[in-house]
Amino acid sequence: MAIDNDWLEPLAEEFKKPYYRELYKTVKREYETGRVYPESSDIFSAFELTPLHKVKAVILGQDPYHNYGQAHGLSFSVKPGVSVPPSLQNIYKELHDDLGTYIPDNGFLEKWAKQGVLMLNTVLTVRAHKPLSHRNIGWEQFTDAAIRAVEREDRPIVFMLWGRAAKEKASMLKNPRHLILTAAHPSPYSANSGFFGCRHFSRCNEFLKKNGVEPIDWQIEDIQNTFKFGE
């Protein structure tokens, strides 16, 4: 587990704290004694793919997908070739209704991350088939530090907070340069209660353009046109 880009400076103190030492030991033991997702090399993928100085928007998830082959370190995203989970299907539906994007055949969202969308789960690991099994072992304190680091960036950034757990982070966000958008979670259980119709994607891009920032290209392309296994 390592971070080696510009996230390292604002997070360096976290690595020295007692809670993180315990977190590291716990996670290491979990990987050694059972099946944990994502692969250990992908735990910090959100930070690797979206350096702090490039963050334009933040999408917060809760914890990684807990079934085989799904999670790869980005909230809501799944690896190529994996069925699109229900919450992401609803995200695609909202994108289609909001911006007219077509609904792709895959859930691989790395394109967003590389454009500056920090796709951060508040808990970064999970036991196989046991959602929220790594809640309250220290990850929340670490990811709160990451959210505060983004909050301190004195430039326009959009926070897209979906669902109760994500909305709770709004109290941390005081910087007037930023735009805070909240909505229901895209889960099938709640999407009809305020996620559908929230238009967060167009509102994000309008805010970025208004502030002279390149907007996000939210279209995820069909995988057969852009990805070949083995490359």
PDB file of N, CA and C in Angstrom, residues 82-156:
ATOM      1  N   VAL A  82     -16.814  -6.977 -16.513  1.00  0.00           N
ATOM      2  CA  VAL A  82     -17.683  -7.281 -15.372  1.00  0.00           C
ATOM      3  C   VAL A  82     -19.045  -6.622 -15.599  1.00  0.00           C
ATOM      4  N   SER A  83     -20.108  -7.315 -15.230  1.00  0.00           N
ATOM      5  CA  SER A  83     -21.458  -6.771 -15.398  1.00  0.00           C
ATOM      6  C   SER A  83     -21.595  -5.444 -14.650  1.00  0.00           C
ATOM      7  N   VAL A  84     -22.325  -4.507 -15.240  1.00  0.00           N
ATOM      8  CA  VAL A  84     -22.509  -3.188 -14.631  1.00  0.00           C
ATOM      9  C   VAL A  84     -23.455  -3.323 -13.433  1.00  0.00           C
ATOM     10  N   PRO A  85     -23.015  -2.954 -12.227  1.00  0.00           N
ATOM     11  CA  PRO A  85     -23.858  -3.080 -11.038  1.00  0.00           C
ATOM     12  C   PRO A  85     -25.065  -2.143 -11.099  1.00  0.00           C
ATOM     13  N   PRO A  86     -26.117  -2.446 -10.343  1.00  0.00           N
ATOM     14  CA  PRO A  86     -27.352  -1.658 -10.409  1.00  0.00           C
ATOM     15  C   PRO A  86     -27.177  -0.168 -10.145  1.00  0.00           C
ATOM     16  N   SER A  87     -26.371   0.210  -9.148  1.00  0.00           N
ATOM     17  CA  SER A  87     -26.204   1.638  -8.866  1.00  0.00           C
ATOM     18  C   SER A  87     -25.571   2.353 -10.052  1.00  0.00           C
ATOM     19  N   LEU A  88     -24.598   1.716 -10.680  1.00  0.00           N
ATOM     20  CA  LEU A  88     -23.953   2.337 -11.837  1.00  0.00           C
ATOM     21  C   LEU A  88     -24.904   2.364 -13.033  1.00  0.00           C
ATOM     22  N   GLN A  89     -25.757   1.355 -13.172  1.00  0.00           N
ATOM     23  CA  GLN A  89     -26.771   1.412 -14.219  1.00  0.00           C
ATOM     24  C   GLN A  89     -27.637   2.666 -14.054  1.00  0.00           C
ATOM     25  N   ASN A  90     -27.974   2.980 -12.811  1.00  0.00           N
ATOM     26  CA  ASN A  90     -28.793   4.163 -12.558  1.00  0.00           C
ATOM     27  C   ASN A  90     -28.016   5.453 -12.789  1.00  0.00           C
ATOM     28  N   ILE A  91     -26.727   5.445 -12.494  1.00  0.00           N
ATOM     29  CA  ILE A  91     -25.887   6.601 -12.815  1.00  0.00           C
ATOM     30  C   ILE A  91     -25.891   6.836 -14.318  1.00  0.00           C
ATOM     31  N   TYR A  92     -25.767   5.762 -15.090  1.00  0.00           N
ATOM     32  CA  TYR A  92     -25.790   5.887 -16.547  1.00  0.00           C
ATOM     33  C   TYR A  92     -27.139   6.405 -17.046  1.00  0.00           C
ATOM     34  N   LYS A  93     -28.228   5.947 -16.416  1.00  0.00           N
ATOM     35  CA  LYS A  93     -29.553   6.431 -16.819  1.00  0.00           C
ATOM     36  C   LYS A  93     -29.669   7.935 -16.587  1.00  0.00           C
ATOM     37  N   GLU A  94     -29.190   8.384 -15.431  1.00  0.00           N
ATOM     38  CA  GLU A  94     -29.243   9.816 -15.132  1.00  0.00           C
ATOM     39  C   GLU A  94     -28.352  10.600 -16.090  1.00  0.00           C
ATOM     40  N   LEU A  95     -27.189  10.083 -16.398  1.00  0.00           N
ATOM     41  CA  LEU A  95     -26.305  10.729 -17.365  1.00  0.00           C
ATOM     42  C   LEU A  95     -26.993  10.853 -18.727  1.00  0.00           C
ATOM     43  N   HIS A  96     -27.651   9.786 -19.155  1.00  0.00           N
ATOM     44  CA  HIS A  96     -28.352   9.810 -20.433  1.00  0.00           C
ATOM     45  C   HIS A  96     -29.434  10.882 -20.433  1.00  0.00           C
ATOM     46  N   ASP A  97     -30.219  10.924 -19.353  1.00  0.00           N
ATOM     47  CA  ASP A  97     -31.309  11.902 -19.287  1.00  0.00           C
ATOM     48  C   ASP A  97     -30.785  13.327 -19.152  1.00  0.00           C
ATOM     49  N   ASP A  98     -29.653  13.475 -18.499  1.00  0.00           N
ATOM     50  CA  ASP A  98     -29.094  14.797 -18.224  1.00  0.00           C
ATOM     51  C   ASP A  98     -28.316  15.346 -19.423  1.00  0.00           C
ATOM     52  N   LEU A  99     -27.455  14.530 -19.999  1.00  0.00           N
ATOM     53  CA  LEU A  99     -26.522  15.012 -21.024  1.00  0.00           C
ATOM     54  C   LEU A  99     -26.689  14.318 -22.377  1.00  0.00           C
ATOM     55  N   GLY A 100     -27.576  13.338 -22.454  1.00  0.00           N
ATOM     56  CA  GLY A 100     -27.791  12.660 -23.727  1.00  0.00           C
ATOM     57  C   GLY A 100     -26.733  11.640 -24.076  1.00  0.00           C
ATOM     58  N   THR A 101     -25.894  11.255 -23.126  1.00  0.00           N
ATOM     59  CA  THR A 101     -24.883  10.233 -23.396  1.00  0.00           C
ATOM     60  C   THR A 101     -25.563   8.890 -23.634  1.00  0.00           C
ATOM     61  N   TYR A 102     -24.924   8.054 -24.461  1.00  0.00           N
ATOM     62  CA  TYR A 102     -25.458   6.714 -24.625  1.00  0.00           C
ATOM     63  C   TYR A 102     -25.012   5.844 -23.447  1.00  0.00           C
ATOM     64  N   ILE A 103     -25.765   4.800 -23.176  1.00  0.00           N
ATOM     65  CA  ILE A 103     -25.453   3.914 -22.054  1.00  0.00           C
ATOM     66  C   ILE A 103     -24.468   2.852 -22.535  1.00  0.00           C
ATOM     67  N   PRO A 104     -23.260   2.834 -22.001  1.00  0.00           N
ATOM     68  CA  PRO A 104     -22.216   1.935 -22.514  1.00  0.00           C
ATOM     69  C   PRO A 104     -22.413   0.498 -22.049  1.00  0.00           C
ATOM     70  N   ASP A 105     -21.606  -0.374 -22.613  1.00  0.00           N
ATOM     71  CA  ASP A 105     -21.721  -1.804 -22.308  1.00  0.00           C
ATOM     72  C   ASP A 105     -20.809  -2.243 -21.171  1.00  0.00           C
ATOM     73  N   ASN A 106     -20.250  -1.286 -20.426  1.00  0.00           N
ATOM     74  CA  ASN A 106     -19.293  -1.632 -19.373  1.00  0.00           C
ATOM     75  C   ASN A 106     -19.351  -0.602 -18.261  1.00  0.00           C
ATOM     76  N   GLY A 107     -18.731  -0.928 -17.123  1.00  0.00           N
ATOM     77  CA  GLY A 107     -18.729  -0.028 -15.976  1.00  0.00           C
ATOM     78  C   GLY A 107     -17.352   0.442 -15.577  1.00  0.00           C
ATOM     79  N   PHE A 108     -16.443   0.495 -16.529  1.00  0.00           N
ATOM     80  CA  PHE A 108     -15.046   0.860 -16.251  1.00  0.00           C
ATOM     81  C   PHE A 108     -14.893   2.373 -16.345  1.00  0.00           C
ATOM     82  N   LEU A 109     -14.761   3.034 -15.191  1.00  0.00           N
ATOM     83  CA  LEU A 109     -14.830   4.494 -15.112  1.00  0.00           C
ATOM     84  C   LEU A 109     -13.474   5.180 -15.013  1.00  0.00           C
ATOM     85  N   GLU A 110     -12.428   4.493 -15.384  1.00  0.00           N
ATOM     86  CA  GLU A 110     -11.097   5.085 -15.281  1.00  0.00           C
ATOM     87  C   GLU A 110     -10.989   6.385 -16.074  1.00  0.00           C
ATOM     88  N   LYS A 111     -11.723   6.486 -17.157  1.00  0.00           N
ATOM     89  CA  LYS A 111     -11.702   7.712 -17.974  1.00  0.00           C
ATOM     90  C   LYS A 111     -12.068   8.926 -17.128  1.00  0.00           C
ATOM     91  N   TRP A 112     -13.061   8.785 -16.251  1.00  0.00           N
ATOM     92  CA  TRP A 112     -13.440   9.906 -15.389  1.00  0.00           C
ATOM     93  C   TRP A 112     -12.296  10.273 -14.452  1.00  0.00           C
ATOM     94  N   ALA A 113     -11.701   9.257 -13.843  1.00  0.00           N
ATOM     95  CA  ALA A 113     -10.621   9.501 -12.886  1.00  0.00           C
ATOM     96  C   ALA A 113      -9.454  10.237 -13.536  1.00  0.00           C
ATOM     97  N   LYS A 114      -9.133   9.856 -14.761  1.00  0.00           N
ATOM     98  CA  LYS A 114      -7.994  10.479 -15.444  1.00  0.00           C
ATOM     99  C   LYS A 114      -8.284  11.922 -15.855  1.00  0.00           C
ATOM    100  N   GLN A 115      -9.566  12.293 -15.875  1.00  0.00           N
ATOM    101  CA  GLN A 115      -9.926  13.681 -16.189  1.00  0.00           C
ATOM    102  C   GLN A 115     -10.014  14.569 -14.945  1.00  0.00           C
ATOM    103  N   GLY A 116      -9.841  13.990 -13.776  1.00  0.00           N
ATOM    104  CA  GLY A 116      -9.890  14.803 -12.566  1.00  0.00           C
ATOM    105  C   GLY A 116     -11.070  14.539 -11.665  1.00  0.00           C
ATOM    106  N   VAL A 117     -11.779  13.420 -11.884  1.00  0.00           N
ATOM    107  CA  VAL A 117     -12.879  13.054 -10.988  1.00  0.00           C
ATOM    108  C   VAL A 117     -12.320  12.097  -9.935  1.00  0.00           C
ATOM    109  N   LEU A 118     -12.188  12.577  -8.708  1.00  0.00           N
ATOM    110  CA  LEU A 118     -11.704  11.738  -7.623  1.00  0.00           C
ATOM    111  C   LEU A 118     -12.831  10.802  -7.204  1.00  0.00           C
ATOM    112  N   MET A 119     -12.675   9.532  -7.495  1.00  0.00           N
ATOM    113  CA  MET A 119     -13.719   8.541  -7.250  1.00  0.00           C
ATOM    114  C   MET A 119     -13.349   7.749  -6.008  1.00  0.00           C
ATOM    115  N   LEU A 120     -13.696   8.340  -4.869  1.00  0.00           N
ATOM    116  CA  LEU A 120     -13.175   7.891  -3.577  1.00  0.00           C
ATOM    117  C   LEU A 120     -14.250   7.177  -2.766  1.00  0.00           C
ATOM    118  N   ASN A 121     -13.956   5.965  -2.340  1.00  0.00           N
ATOM    119  CA  ASN A 121     -14.770   5.315  -1.323  1.00  0.00           C
ATOM    120  C   ASN A 121     -14.303   5.779   0.056  1.00  0.00           C
ATOM    121  N   THR A 122     -15.225   5.910   1.000  1.00  0.00           N
ATOM    122  CA  THR A 122     -14.820   6.332   2.345  1.00  0.00           C
ATOM    123  C   THR A 122     -14.151   5.193   3.099  1.00  0.00           C
ATOM    124  N   VAL A 123     -14.406   3.948   2.692  1.00  0.00           N
ATOM    125  CA  VAL A 123     -13.714   2.760   3.199  1.00  0.00           C
ATOM    126  C   VAL A 123     -13.063   2.099   1.990  1.00  0.00           C
ATOM    127  N   LEU A 124     -11.780   1.776   2.081  1.00  0.00           N
ATOM    128  CA  LEU A 124     -11.036   1.401   0.875  1.00  0.00           C
ATOM    129  C   LEU A 124     -10.875  -0.096   0.665  1.00  0.00           C
ATOM    130  N   THR A 125     -11.285  -0.923   1.621  1.00  0.00           N
ATOM    131  CA  THR A 125     -11.187  -2.374   1.464  1.00  0.00           C
ATOM    132  C   THR A 125     -12.444  -3.032   2.026  1.00  0.00           C
ATOM    133  N   VAL A 126     -12.645  -4.306   1.657  1.00  0.00           N
ATOM    134  CA  VAL A 126     -13.813  -5.045   2.142  1.00  0.00           C
ATOM    135  C   VAL A 126     -13.530  -6.549   2.040  1.00  0.00           C
ATOM    136  N   ARG A 127     -14.036  -7.318   2.987  1.00  0.00           N
ATOM    137  CA  ARG A 127     -13.968  -8.774   2.872  1.00  0.00           C
ATOM    138  C   ARG A 127     -14.910  -9.251   1.773  1.00  0.00           C
ATOM    139  N   ALA A 128     -14.506 -10.300   1.107  1.00  0.00           N
ATOM    140  CA  ALA A 128     -15.354 -10.873   0.055  1.00  0.00           C
ATOM    141  C   ALA A 128     -16.736 -11.205   0.606  1.00  0.00           C
ATOM    142  N   HIS A 129     -17.752 -10.747  -0.114  1.00  0.00           N
ATOM    143  CA  HIS A 129     -19.153 -11.068   0.155  1.00  0.00           C
ATOM    144  C   HIS A 129     -19.659 -10.539   1.501  1.00  0.00           C
ATOM    145  N   LYS A 130     -18.939  -9.587   2.088  1.00  0.00           N
ATOM    146  CA  LYS A 130     -19.354  -9.033   3.381  1.00  0.00           C
ATOM    147  C   LYS A 130     -19.300  -7.501   3.325  1.00  0.00           C
ATOM    148  N   PRO A 131     -20.334  -6.871   2.763  1.00  0.00           N
ATOM    149  CA  PRO A 131     -20.313  -5.405   2.648  1.00  0.00           C
ATOM    150  C   PRO A 131     -20.136  -4.742   4.003  1.00  0.00           C
ATOM    151  N   LEU A 132     -19.383  -3.651   3.985  1.00  0.00           N
ATOM    152  CA  LEU A 132     -19.107  -2.833   5.173  1.00  0.00           C
ATOM    153  C   LEU A 132     -18.311  -3.577   6.239  1.00  0.00           C
ATOM    154  N   SER A 133     -17.691  -4.693   5.881  1.00  0.00           N
ATOM    155  CA  SER A 133     -16.936  -5.465   6.867  1.00  0.00           C
ATOM    156  C   SER A 133     -15.682  -4.758   7.345  1.00  0.00           C
ATOM    157  N   HIS A 134     -15.197  -3.770   6.599  1.00  0.00           N
ATOM    158  CA  HIS A 134     -14.022  -3.008   7.034  1.00  0.00           C
ATOM    159  C   HIS A 134     -14.382  -1.592   7.461  1.00  0.00           C
ATOM    160  N   ARG A 135     -15.643  -1.388   7.762  1.00  0.00           N
ATOM    161  CA  ARG A 135     -16.057  -0.111   8.338  1.00  0.00           C
ATOM    162  C   ARG A 135     -15.519  -0.012   9.768  1.00  0.00           C
ATOM    163  N   ASN A 136     -15.147   1.197  10.152  1.00  0.00           N
ATOM    164  CA  ASN A 136     -14.714   1.495  11.524  1.00  0.00           C
ATOM    165  C   ASN A 136     -13.411   0.805  11.938  1.00  0.00           C
ATOM    166  N   ILE A 137     -12.544   0.518  10.956  1.00  0.00           N
ATOM    167  CA  ILE A 137     -11.215   0.023  11.315  1.00  0.00           C
ATOM    168  C   ILE A 137     -10.150   1.103  11.082  1.00  0.00           C
ATOM    169  N   GLY A 138     -10.588   2.288  10.648  1.00  0.00           N
ATOM    170  CA  GLY A 138      -9.651   3.395  10.471  1.00  0.00           C
ATOM    171  C   GLY A 138      -9.689   4.072   9.122  1.00  0.00           C
ATOM    172  N   TRP A 139     -10.292   3.411   8.136  1.00  0.00           N
ATOM    173  CA  TRP A 139     -10.301   4.005   6.793  1.00  0.00           C
ATOM    174  C   TRP A 139     -11.021   5.350   6.753  1.00  0.00           C
ATOM    175  N   GLU A 140     -12.107   5.478   7.521  1.00  0.00           N
ATOM    176  CA  GLU A 140     -12.869   6.723   7.473  1.00  0.00           C
ATOM    177  C   GLU A 140     -12.021   7.915   7.910  1.00  0.00           C
ATOM    178  N   GLN A 141     -11.176   7.717   8.909  1.00  0.00           N
ATOM    179  CA  GLN A 141     -10.309   8.800   9.363  1.00  0.00           C
ATOM    180  C   GLN A 141      -9.320   9.189   8.269  1.00  0.00           C
ATOM    181  N   PHE A 142      -8.816   8.183   7.566  1.00  0.00           N
ATOM    182  CA  PHE A 142      -7.857   8.446   6.489  1.00  0.00           C
ATOM    183  C   PHE A 142      -8.522   9.169   5.319  1.00  0.00           C
ATOM    184  N   THR A 143      -9.681   8.687   4.894  1.00  0.00           N
ATOM    185  CA  THR A 143     -10.325   9.322   3.744  1.00  0.00           C
ATOM    186  C   THR A 143     -10.897  10.696   4.108  1.00  0.00           C
ATOM    187  N   ASP A 144     -11.262  10.905   5.364  1.00  0.00           N
ATOM    188  CA  ASP A 144     -11.639  12.258   5.802  1.00  0.00           C
ATOM    189  C   ASP A 144     -10.469  13.216   5.626  1.00  0.00           C
ATOM    190  N   ALA A 145      -9.263  12.747   5.915  1.00  0.00           N
ATOM    191  CA  ALA A 145      -8.072  13.580   5.716  1.00  0.00           C
ATOM    192  C   ALA A 145      -7.898  13.925   4.239  1.00  0.00           C
ATOM    193  N   ALA A 146      -8.211  12.970   3.371  1.00  0.00           N
ATOM    194  CA  ALA A 146      -8.123  13.229   1.931  1.00  0.00           C
ATOM    195  C   ALA A 146      -9.178  14.247   1.500  1.00  0.00           C
ATOM    196  N   ILE A 147     -10.389  14.112   2.034  1.00  0.00           N
ATOM    197  CA  ILE A 147     -11.446  15.079   1.711  1.00  0.00           C
ATOM    198  C   ILE A 147     -11.053  16.474   2.185  1.00  0.00           C
ATOM    199  N   ARG A 148     -10.465  16.565   3.362  1.00  0.00           N
ATOM    200  CA  ARG A 148     -10.016  17.872   3.866  1.00  0.00           C
ATOM    201  C   ARG A 148      -8.910  18.453   2.989  1.00  0.00           C
ATOM    202  N   ALA A 149      -8.057  17.588   2.446  1.00  0.00           N
ATOM    203  CA  ALA A 149      -6.997  18.063   1.555  1.00  0.00           C
ATOM    204  C   ALA A 149      -7.588  18.687   0.292  1.00  0.00           C
ATOM    205  N   VAL A 150      -8.638  18.058  -0.247  1.00  0.00           N
ATOM    206  CA  VAL A 150      -9.314  18.636  -1.407  1.00  0.00           C
ATOM    207  C   VAL A 150     -10.008  19.933  -1.021  1.00  0.00           C
ATOM    208  N   GLU A 151     -10.633  19.934   0.135  1.00  0.00           N
ATOM    209  CA  GLU A 151     -11.326  21.132   0.633  1.00  0.00           C
ATOM    210  C   GLU A 151     -10.392  22.333   0.704  1.00  0.00           C
ATOM    211  N   ARG A 152      -9.134  22.100   1.029  1.00  0.00           N
ATOM    212  CA  ARG A 152      -8.172  23.204   1.167  1.00  0.00           C
ATOM    213  C   ARG A 152      -7.693  23.739  -0.174  1.00  0.00           C
ATOM    214  N   GLU A 153      -7.936  23.009  -1.245  1.00  0.00           N
ATOM    215  CA  GLU A 153      -7.511  23.476  -2.565  1.00  0.00           C
ATOM    216  C   GLU A 153      -8.315  24.725  -2.934  1.00  0.00           C
ATOM    217  N   ASP A 154      -7.634  25.816  -3.182  1.00  0.00           N
ATOM    218  CA  ASP A 154      -8.308  27.102  -3.389  1.00  0.00           C
ATOM    219  C   ASP A 154      -8.589  27.326  -4.868  1.00  0.00           C
ATOM    220  N   ARG A 155      -9.441  26.472  -5.415  1.00  0.00           N
ATOM    221  CA  ARG A 155      -9.846  26.561  -6.816  1.00  0.00           C
ATOM    222  C   ARG A 155     -11.194  25.864  -6.945  1.00  0.00           C
ATOM    223  N   PRO A 156     -11.914  26.091  -8.027  1.00  0.00           N
ATOM    224  CA  PRO A 156     -13.254  25.522  -8.153  1.00  0.00           C
ATOM    225  C   PRO A 156     -13.236  23.986  -8.247  1.00  0.00           C
TER     226      PRO A 156
END
